XYZ file of C-alpha atoms in Angstrom:
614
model
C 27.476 9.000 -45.288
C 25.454 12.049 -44.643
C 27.851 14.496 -46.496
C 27.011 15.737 -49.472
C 29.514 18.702 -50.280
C 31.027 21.550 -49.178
C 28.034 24.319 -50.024
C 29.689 26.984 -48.416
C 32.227 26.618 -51.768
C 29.642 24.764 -54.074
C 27.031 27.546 -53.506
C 29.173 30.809 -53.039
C 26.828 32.323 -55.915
C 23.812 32.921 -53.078
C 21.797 31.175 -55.106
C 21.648 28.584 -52.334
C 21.349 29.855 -49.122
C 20.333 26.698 -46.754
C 23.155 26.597 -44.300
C 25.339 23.636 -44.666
C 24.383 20.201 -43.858
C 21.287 21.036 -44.849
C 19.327 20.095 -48.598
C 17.297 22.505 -50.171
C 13.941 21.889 -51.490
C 12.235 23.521 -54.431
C 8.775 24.136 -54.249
C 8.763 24.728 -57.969
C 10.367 21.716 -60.240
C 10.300 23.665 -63.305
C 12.529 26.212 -61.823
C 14.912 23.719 -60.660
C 15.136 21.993 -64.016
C 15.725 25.600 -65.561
C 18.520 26.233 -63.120
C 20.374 22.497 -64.064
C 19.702 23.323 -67.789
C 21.701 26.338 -67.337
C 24.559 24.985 -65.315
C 24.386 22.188 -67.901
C 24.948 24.533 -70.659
C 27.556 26.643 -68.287
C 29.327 23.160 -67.757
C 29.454 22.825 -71.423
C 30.845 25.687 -71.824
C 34.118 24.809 -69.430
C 32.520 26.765 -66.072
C 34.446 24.481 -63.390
C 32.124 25.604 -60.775
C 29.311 24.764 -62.909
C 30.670 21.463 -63.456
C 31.085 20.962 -60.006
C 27.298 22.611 -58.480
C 25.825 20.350 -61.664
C 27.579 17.266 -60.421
C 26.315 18.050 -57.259
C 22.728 18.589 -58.150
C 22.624 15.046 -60.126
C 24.104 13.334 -56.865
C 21.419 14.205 -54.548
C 18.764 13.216 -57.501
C 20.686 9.864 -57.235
C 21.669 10.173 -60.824
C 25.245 8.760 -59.710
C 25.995 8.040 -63.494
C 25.500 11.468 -64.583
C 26.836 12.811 -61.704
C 30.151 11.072 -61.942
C 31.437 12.663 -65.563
C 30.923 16.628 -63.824
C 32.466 15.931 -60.825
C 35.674 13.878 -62.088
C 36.114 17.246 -64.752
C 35.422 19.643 -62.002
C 38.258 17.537 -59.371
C 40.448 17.689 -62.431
C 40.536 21.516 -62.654
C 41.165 21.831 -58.850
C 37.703 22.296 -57.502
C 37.926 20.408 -53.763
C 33.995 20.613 -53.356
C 34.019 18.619 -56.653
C 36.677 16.188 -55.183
C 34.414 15.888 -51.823
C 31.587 15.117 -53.509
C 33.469 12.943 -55.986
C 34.262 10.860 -52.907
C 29.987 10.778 -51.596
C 29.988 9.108 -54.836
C 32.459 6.499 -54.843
C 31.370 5.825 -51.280
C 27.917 5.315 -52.307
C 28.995 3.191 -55.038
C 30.521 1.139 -52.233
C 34.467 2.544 -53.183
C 35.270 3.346 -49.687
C 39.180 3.393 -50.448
C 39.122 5.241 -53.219
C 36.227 7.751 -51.620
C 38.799 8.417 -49.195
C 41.261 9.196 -51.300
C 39.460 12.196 -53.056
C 38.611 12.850 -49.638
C 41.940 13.193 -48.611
C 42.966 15.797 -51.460
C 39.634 17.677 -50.467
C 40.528 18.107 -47.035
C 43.911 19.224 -47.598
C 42.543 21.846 -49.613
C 40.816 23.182 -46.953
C 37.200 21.609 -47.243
C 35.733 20.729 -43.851
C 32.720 18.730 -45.378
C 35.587 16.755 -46.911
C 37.501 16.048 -43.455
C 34.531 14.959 -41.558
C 34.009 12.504 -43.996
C 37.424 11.170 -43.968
C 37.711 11.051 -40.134
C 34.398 8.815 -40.075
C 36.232 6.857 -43.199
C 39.210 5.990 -40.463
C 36.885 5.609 -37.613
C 34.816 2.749 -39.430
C 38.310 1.604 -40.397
C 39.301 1.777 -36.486
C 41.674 4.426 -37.409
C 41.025 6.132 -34.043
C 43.826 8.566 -34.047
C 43.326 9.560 -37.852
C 39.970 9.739 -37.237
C 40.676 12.341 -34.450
C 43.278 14.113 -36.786
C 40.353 14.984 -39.710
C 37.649 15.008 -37.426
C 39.318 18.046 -35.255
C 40.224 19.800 -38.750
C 36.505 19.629 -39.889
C 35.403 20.731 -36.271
C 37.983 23.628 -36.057
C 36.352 24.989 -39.198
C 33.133 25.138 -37.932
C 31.708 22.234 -39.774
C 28.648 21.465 -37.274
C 29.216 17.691 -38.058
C 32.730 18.035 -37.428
C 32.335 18.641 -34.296
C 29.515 16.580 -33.609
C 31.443 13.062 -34.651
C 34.368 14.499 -32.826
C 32.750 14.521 -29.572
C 31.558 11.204 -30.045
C 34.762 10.233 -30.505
C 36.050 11.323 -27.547
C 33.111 11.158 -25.459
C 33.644 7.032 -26.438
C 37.065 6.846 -24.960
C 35.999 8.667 -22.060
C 37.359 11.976 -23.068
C 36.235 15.236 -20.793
C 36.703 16.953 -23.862
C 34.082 15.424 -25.409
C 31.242 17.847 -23.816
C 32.962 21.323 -25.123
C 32.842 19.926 -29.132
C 29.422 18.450 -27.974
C 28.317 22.172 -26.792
C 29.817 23.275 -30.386
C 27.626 21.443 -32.431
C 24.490 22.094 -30.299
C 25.148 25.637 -30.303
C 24.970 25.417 -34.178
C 21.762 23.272 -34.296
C 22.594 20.171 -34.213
C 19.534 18.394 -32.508
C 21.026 15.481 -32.040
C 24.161 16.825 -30.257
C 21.872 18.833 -27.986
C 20.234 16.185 -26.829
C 23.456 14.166 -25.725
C 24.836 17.285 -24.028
C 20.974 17.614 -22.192
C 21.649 13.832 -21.524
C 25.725 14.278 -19.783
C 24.478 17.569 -17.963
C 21.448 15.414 -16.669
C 23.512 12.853 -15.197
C 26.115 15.111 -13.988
C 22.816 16.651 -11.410
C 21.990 13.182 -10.581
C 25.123 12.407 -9.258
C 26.019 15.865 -7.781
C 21.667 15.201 -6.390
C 20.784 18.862 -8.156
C 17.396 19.726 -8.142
C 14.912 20.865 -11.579
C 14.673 24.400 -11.618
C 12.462 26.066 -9.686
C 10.562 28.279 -12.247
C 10.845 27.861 -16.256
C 13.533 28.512 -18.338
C 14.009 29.828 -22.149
C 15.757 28.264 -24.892
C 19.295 27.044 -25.353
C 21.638 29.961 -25.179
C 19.801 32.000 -22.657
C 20.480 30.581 -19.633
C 21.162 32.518 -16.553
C 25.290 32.550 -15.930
C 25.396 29.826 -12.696
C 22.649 27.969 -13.719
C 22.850 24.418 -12.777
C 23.147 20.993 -14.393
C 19.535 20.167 -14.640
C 18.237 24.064 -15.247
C 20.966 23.822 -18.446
C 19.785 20.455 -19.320
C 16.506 20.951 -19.354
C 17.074 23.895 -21.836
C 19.068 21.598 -24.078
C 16.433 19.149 -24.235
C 14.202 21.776 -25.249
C 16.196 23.161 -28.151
C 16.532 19.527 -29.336
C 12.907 18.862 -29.162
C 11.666 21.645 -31.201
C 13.672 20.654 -33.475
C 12.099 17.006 -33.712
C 13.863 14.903 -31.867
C 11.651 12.679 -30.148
C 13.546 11.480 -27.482
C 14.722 14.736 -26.050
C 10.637 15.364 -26.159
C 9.876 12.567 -23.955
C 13.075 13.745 -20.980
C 11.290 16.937 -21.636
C 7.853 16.139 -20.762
C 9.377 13.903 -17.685
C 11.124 17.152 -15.982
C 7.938 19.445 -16.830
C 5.376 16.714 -15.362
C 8.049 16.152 -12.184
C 7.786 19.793 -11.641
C 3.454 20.139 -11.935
C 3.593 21.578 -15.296
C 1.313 18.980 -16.726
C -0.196 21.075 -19.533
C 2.918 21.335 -21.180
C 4.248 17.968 -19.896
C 1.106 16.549 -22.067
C 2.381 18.540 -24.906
C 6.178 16.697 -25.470
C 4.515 13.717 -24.858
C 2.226 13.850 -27.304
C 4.872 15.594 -29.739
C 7.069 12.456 -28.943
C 4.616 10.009 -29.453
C 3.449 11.032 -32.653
C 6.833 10.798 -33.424
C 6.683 7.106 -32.720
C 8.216 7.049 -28.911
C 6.531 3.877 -27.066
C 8.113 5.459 -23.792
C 6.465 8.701 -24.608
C 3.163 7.321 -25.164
C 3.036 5.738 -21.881
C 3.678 8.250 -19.866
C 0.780 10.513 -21.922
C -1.378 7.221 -20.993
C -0.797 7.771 -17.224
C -1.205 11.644 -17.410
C -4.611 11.072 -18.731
C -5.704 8.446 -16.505
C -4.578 10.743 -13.501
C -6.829 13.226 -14.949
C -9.611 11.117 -15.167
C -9.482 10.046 -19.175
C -9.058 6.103 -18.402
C -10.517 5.900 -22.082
C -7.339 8.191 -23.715
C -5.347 6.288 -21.235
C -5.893 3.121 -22.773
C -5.490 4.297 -26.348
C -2.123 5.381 -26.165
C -0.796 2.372 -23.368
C -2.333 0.472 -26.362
C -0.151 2.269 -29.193
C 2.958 1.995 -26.544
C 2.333 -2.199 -26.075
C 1.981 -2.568 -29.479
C 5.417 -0.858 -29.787
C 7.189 -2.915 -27.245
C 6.678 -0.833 -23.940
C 6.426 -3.535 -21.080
C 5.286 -0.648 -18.982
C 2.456 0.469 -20.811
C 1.596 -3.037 -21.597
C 0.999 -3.500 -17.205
C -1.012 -0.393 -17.304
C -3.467 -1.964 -19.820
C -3.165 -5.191 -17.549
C -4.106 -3.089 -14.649
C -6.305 -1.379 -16.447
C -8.394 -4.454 -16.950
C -7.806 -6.179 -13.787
C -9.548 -3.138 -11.866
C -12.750 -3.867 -14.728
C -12.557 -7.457 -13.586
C -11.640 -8.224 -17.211
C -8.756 -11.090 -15.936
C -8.162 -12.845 -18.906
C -7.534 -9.417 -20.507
C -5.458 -8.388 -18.013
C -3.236 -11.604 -17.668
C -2.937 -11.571 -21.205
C -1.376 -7.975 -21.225
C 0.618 -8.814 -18.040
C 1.952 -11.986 -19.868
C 2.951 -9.131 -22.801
C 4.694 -6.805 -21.004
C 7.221 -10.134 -19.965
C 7.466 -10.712 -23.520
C 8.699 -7.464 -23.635
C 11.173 -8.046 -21.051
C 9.434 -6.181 -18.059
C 9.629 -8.738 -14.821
C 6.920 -6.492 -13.394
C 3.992 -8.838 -15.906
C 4.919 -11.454 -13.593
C 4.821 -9.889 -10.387
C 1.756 -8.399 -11.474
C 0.499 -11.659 -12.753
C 0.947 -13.198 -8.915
C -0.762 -10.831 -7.577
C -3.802 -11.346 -10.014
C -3.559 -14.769 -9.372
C -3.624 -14.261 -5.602
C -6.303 -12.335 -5.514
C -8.391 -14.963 -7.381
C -7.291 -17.795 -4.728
C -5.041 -19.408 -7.156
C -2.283 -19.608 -4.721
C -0.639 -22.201 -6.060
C 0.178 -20.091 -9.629
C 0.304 -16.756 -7.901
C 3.673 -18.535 -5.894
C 4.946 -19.501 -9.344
C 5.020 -16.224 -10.837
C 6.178 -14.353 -7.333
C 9.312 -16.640 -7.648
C 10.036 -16.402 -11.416
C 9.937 -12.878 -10.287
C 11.826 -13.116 -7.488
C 14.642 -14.860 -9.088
C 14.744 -12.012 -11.474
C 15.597 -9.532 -9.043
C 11.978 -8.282 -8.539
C 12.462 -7.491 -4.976
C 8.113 -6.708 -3.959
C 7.743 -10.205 -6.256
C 10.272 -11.498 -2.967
C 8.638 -10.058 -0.527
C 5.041 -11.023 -1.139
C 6.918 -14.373 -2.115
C 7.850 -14.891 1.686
C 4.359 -13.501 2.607
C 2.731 -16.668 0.819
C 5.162 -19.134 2.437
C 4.576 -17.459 5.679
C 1.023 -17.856 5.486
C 1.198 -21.186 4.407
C 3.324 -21.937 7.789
C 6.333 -22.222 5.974
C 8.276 -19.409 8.025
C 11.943 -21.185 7.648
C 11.331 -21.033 3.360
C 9.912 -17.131 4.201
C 12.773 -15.929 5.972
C 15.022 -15.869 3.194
C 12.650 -13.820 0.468
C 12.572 -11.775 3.260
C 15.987 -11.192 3.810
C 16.892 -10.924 0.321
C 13.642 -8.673 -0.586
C 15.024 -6.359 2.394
C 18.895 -6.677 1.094
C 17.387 -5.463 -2.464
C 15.916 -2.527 -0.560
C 12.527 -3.152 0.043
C 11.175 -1.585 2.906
C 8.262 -3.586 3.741
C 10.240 -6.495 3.704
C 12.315 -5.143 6.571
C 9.384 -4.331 8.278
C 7.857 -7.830 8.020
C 11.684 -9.317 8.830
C 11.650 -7.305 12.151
C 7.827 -9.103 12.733
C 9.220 -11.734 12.244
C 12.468 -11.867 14.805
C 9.965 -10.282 17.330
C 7.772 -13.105 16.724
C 10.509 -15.427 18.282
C 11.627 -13.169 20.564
C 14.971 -12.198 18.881
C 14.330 -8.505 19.749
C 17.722 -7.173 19.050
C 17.697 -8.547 15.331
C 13.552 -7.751 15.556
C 14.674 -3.770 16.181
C 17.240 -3.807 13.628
C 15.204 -4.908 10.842
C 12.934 -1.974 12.301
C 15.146 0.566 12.487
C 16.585 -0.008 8.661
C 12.560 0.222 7.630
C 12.120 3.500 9.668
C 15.315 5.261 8.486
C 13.764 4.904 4.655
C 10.096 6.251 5.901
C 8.052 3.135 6.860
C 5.980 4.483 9.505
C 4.564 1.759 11.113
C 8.944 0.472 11.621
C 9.049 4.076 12.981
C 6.679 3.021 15.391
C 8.118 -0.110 16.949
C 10.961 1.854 17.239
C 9.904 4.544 19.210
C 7.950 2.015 21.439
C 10.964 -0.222 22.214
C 12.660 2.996 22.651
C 10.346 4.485 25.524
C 10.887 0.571 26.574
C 14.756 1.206 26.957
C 14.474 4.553 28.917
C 15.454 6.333 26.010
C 12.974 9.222 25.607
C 14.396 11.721 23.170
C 15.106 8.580 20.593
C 11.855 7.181 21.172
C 10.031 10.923 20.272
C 12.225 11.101 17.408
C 11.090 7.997 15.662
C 7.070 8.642 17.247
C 7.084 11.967 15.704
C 7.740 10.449 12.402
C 5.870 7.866 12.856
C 2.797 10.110 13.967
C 3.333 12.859 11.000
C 3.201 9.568 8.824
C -0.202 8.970 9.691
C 0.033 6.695 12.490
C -2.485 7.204 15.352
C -0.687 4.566 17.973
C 2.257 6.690 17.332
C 0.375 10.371 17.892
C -1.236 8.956 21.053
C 2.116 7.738 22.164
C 3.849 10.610 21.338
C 0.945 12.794 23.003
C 1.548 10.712 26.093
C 4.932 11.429 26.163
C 4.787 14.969 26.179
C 2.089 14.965 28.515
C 4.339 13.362 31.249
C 6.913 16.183 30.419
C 4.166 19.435 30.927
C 4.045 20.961 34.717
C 0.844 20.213 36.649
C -2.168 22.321 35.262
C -4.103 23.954 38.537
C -7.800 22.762 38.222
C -10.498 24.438 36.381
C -14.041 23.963 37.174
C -16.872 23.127 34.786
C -17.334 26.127 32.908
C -14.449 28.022 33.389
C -13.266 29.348 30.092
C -10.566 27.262 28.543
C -6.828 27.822 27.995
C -4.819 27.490 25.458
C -3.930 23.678 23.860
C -0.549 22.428 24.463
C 1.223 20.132 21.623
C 0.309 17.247 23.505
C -3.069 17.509 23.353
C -2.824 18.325 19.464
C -1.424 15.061 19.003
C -3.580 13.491 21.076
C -6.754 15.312 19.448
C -5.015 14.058 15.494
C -4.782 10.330 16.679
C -8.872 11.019 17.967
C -9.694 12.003 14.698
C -8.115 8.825 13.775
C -10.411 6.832 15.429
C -7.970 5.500 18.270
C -10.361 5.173 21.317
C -7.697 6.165 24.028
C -7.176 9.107 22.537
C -10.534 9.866 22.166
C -10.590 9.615 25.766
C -7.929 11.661 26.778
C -8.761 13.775 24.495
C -11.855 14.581 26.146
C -10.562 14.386 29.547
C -7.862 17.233 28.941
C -11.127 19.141 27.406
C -13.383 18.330 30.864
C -10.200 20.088 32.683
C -10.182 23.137 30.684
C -13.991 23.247 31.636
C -15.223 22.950 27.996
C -18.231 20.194 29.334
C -19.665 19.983 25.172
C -16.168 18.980 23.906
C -15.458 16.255 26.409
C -18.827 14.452 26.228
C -18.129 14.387 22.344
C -15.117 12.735 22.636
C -16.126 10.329 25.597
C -19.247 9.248 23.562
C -17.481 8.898 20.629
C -14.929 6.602 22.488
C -17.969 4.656 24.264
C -19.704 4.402 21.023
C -16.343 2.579 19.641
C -16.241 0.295 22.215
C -14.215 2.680 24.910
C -14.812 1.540 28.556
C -12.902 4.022 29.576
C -14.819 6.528 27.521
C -18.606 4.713 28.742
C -17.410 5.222 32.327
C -16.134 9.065 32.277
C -19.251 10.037 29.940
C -21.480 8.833 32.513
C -19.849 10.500 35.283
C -19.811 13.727 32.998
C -24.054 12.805 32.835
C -24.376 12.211 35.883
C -22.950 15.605 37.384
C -25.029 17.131 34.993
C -28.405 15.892 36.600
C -28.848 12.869 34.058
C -28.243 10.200 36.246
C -30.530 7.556 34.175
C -28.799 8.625 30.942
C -25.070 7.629 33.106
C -26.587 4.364 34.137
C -26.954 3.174 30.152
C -23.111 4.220 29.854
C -21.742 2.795 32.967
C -23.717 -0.742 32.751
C -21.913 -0.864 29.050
C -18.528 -0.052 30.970
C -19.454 -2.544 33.495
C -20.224 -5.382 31.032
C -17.052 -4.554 28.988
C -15.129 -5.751 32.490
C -15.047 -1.880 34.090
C -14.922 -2.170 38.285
C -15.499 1.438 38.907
C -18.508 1.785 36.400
C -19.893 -1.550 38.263
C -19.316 0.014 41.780
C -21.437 3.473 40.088
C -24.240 1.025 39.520
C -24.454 -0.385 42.700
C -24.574 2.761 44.545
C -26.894 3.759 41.910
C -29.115 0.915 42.663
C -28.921 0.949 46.374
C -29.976 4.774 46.556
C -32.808 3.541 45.043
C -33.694 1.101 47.329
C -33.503 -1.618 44.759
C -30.981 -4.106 47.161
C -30.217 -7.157 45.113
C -29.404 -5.426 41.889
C -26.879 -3.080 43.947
C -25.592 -6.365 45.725
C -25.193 -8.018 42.025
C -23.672 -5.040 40.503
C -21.448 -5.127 43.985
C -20.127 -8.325 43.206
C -19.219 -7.602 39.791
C -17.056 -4.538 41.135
C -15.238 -7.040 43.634
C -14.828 -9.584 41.238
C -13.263 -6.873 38.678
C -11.487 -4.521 40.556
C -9.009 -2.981 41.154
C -8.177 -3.474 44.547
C -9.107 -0.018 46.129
C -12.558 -0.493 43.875
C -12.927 -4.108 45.149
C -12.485 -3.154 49.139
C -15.348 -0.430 48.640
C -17.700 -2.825 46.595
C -17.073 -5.588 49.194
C -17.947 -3.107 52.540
C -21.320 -1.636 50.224
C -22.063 -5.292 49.352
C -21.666 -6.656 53.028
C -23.817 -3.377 53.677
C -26.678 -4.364 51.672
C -26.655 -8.133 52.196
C -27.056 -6.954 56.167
C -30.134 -4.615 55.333
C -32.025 -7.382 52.813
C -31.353 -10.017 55.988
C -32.336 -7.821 58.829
């Protein structure tokens, strides 16, 4: 029992003035022996209260013996801090009945001290409603611990009232109580999806009236982490390093895992390692495996695997299972995988997988898959995707497009793009704009293009592009006008690397008359592999007097399978009198088209095979 008297009555002389529920220390032992000598000799003398503060003094020594004698003469003469610790005694002595019994005539004399201890007597008795009885007396006194066991009390049978006794004893410094309320008003923003406060708050007791869940918990969990308590640290740091504050974030963690917190320690080790101290990093996911963290223990796997160290890193991996984290043997397939060991990296995907790992599923079905076994893939799939993985939704709606299913193939897709996948977004929008349904199909490009996708900018740029009015044409030169979205998004998926845009790109720049721009993009495209891009950047040469320069670019179109760059050449060759090289390059445009490209190279062909025979 953590009780050891009612000081408020034992120490009324201000001799002691630690508030209660607290045990003072002497820094001087000499002092404190003169002070029991003279309650010794005041005892002697028939003091009750010096009886009962000496009986006291031997029971925290742990001198129960000579403890006993004071306290049984100071009970005797009425003295109910004597009969309260009188019961600490008997209790400790392993006399819980008759503990409770001197309890009992404590309490009813009005000590609190005395009625906490006798509602957590009937509580480890089951007593629940006597429990409450004593426990509500102590609390209703202001007895911090009172209050504190009532609210666990209540806050066990589910008891609303449980938080306002719970606020009591954190409001009188209770650390532990503080960080159970921090812990209900947490929970209470999670479920009502409150955000962290915006800016930082003070300490317990000064929050701003309104302030929400989280803002109030977070000042809770401060208040009990001062104070030491090691777990309300660690919750601490998590909010702080959620909101940026890293500095400080670093601080609670390392407060907590000093204090021994494996969880704590961890999360320092990835702080560091984000800020480029892999060596601290290590230190502390060490000190956190050691402890039992499963987590910290796949950090040091990782940690190893990246260093090629794989033994190392199997070993921790096969550590953090030990320590009950599935995520060692996920992590230990995809070691194994990457190796070539296919055969073990399937075994530990599906111990995994059968433990609810739902990434351990997915890249489970990916295996089978690639091993042709797409009828043992689909279900990983499917039950990776029910767990709520959203690649495995994605590869699901592969998968049904791959037969042809479209309708299931689209559904898979659109449960992937409603929880961000962007390349689902994509196929989306694209079977969309296949339906006829424009505004649905921009939706899902737009989010698939501010994703990162450049198929879905370019498509998105083409859509827009088919909405805007007809532009009046500008000659080379002229000065340019102002970009529309379109172009924007066509210009982001160029940057990308995507070759039609590229293309466009500099096509819409050749129209605004800015000649530079578009033979940047067009020989960008070309020099990607862009046809398209070969054809129009020797066209943009060639009106620009370098007609030899356009030739290079036009027989690269022409080779890639471009008619109208093949027709170029042969008009190109025959103004130079050279006949059979424009008839060859003639026959390439018939044979490649399209047809308006074909009639022309078959007339200019006909033309020179006449002139070489006449």
């Amino acid at each position: 029992m953590d009780v050891m008297g009612d000081k408020a009555t034992l120490f009324e002389t201000g001799r002691f003035v630690t508030p209660s529920g607290q045990e003072e220390t002497r820094d001087d032992e000499t002092g404190e022996a003169a002070e029991e000598a003279r309650q010794r000799l005041a005892a002697e003398a028939g003091d009750v209260e010096a009886m009962s503060v000496l009986g006291a003094m031997l029971l925290r020594r742990g001198d129960l013996d000579g403890a006993e004698p004071h306290l049984r003469a100071a009970t005797a003469e009425g003295d109910r801090a004597a009969a309260n610790n009188l019961g600490v005694l008997l209790h400790q002595r392993g006399y819980a009945d008759e503990a409770a019994g001197w309890w009992r005539i404590a309490a009813v004399a009005g000590s609190a001290a005395a009625a906490h201890a006798l509602g957590r007597h009937h509580r480890e008795r089951g007593d629940e409603p006597a429990a409450e009885y004593w426990l509500r007396q102590s609390a209703e006194q202001g007895h911090v611990l009172g209050a504190y066991a009532l609210a666990d009390l209540l806050e066990h049978r589910g008891d609303d009232a449980a938080e306002q006794w719970m606020r009591v004893a954190a409001e009188r410094g209770h650390r532990e109580a503080a960080y159970r309320l921090a812990r209900t008003l947490d929970r209470r923003a999670a479920r009502e999806g409150g955000a962290g406060a915006d800016n930082g708050v003070g300490a317990a007791g000064d929050a701003a009236p309104g302030a929400s869940p989280q803002e109030e918990a977070e000042q809770w969990y401060r208040q009990a982490a001062a104070r030491g308590h090691r777990r309300a640290a660690l919750h601490l740091g998590a909010i702080l390093e959620k909101r940026g504050e890293l500095k400080e974030a670093g601080r609670w963690y390392l407060t907590s895992a000093k204090d021994g917190e494996p969880r704590a320690a961890c999360a320092l080790g990835f702080l560091l390692r984000d800020a480029g101290d892999e060596e601290s990093a290590a230190v502390w996911w060490l000190r956190a495996a050691q402890d039992g963290d499963g987590n910290a223990a796949n950090a040091l796997g990782a940690l190893h695997a990246e260093r090629g160290q794989t033994q190392t890193a199997e070993r921790w991996y096969r550590a953090a299972m030990d320590a009950g984290d599935i995520n060692g043997a996920y992590n230990l397939g995809l070691l194994c995988a990457e190796q070539g060991r296919i055969g073990q990296a399937e075994q530990w995907y599906r111990r995994a997988a059968y433990a609810g790992h739902r990434e351990a599923a997915n890249a489970l079905a990916i295996l089978l898959l690639q091993g042709g076994d797409e009828t043992g893939a689909e279900p990983w799939f499917s039950k990776a995707a029910e767990a709520g993985s959203v690649d495995a939704a994605f590869n699901l709606g592969i998968l049904y497009a791959k037969r042809g299913e479209d309708v299931a193939a689209l559904r898979w897709y659109e449960r992937a793009a409603a929880a961000g996948h962007t390349e689902a977004a994509l196929q989306v929008g694209i079977a969309r704009l296949r339906d006829g349904d424009e505004l649905a199909a921009e939706r899902h490009l737009r989010c698939a293009a501010g994703g990162g996708s450049a198929e879905a900018a370019y498509r998105l740029a083409a859509v827009l592009d088919a909405r805007r009015p007809p532009v009046s044409p500008h000659e080379l030169g002229e000065p340019s006008h102002e970009k529309s979205e379109c172009e924007e998004w066509y210009e982001r998926a160029a940057m990308q690397g995507h070759r039609r845009a590229q293309v466009r790109v500099g096509m819409l720049a050749a129209a605004r008359g800015d000649v530079v721009e578009a033979a940047r993009w067009y020989r960008e495209a070309a020099e990607a592999g862009s046809r398209n891009g070969a054809f129009n950047l020797g066209l943009l040469l060639a009106r620009e007097g370098s007609e030899p320069e356009a030739a290079v670019w036009w027989t690269r179109a022409a080779d890639a399978g471009h008619g109208r760059a093949a027709l170029r050449l042969a008009l190109v060759y025959a103004r130079r009198g050279e006949l059979a090289e424009g008839q060859r390059w003639a026959d390439r445009a018939v044979s490649l088209g399209p047809g308006e490209v074909a009639e022309r190279a078959a007339r200019l062909r006909d033309a020179l095979r006449e002139e070489m025979s006449a």
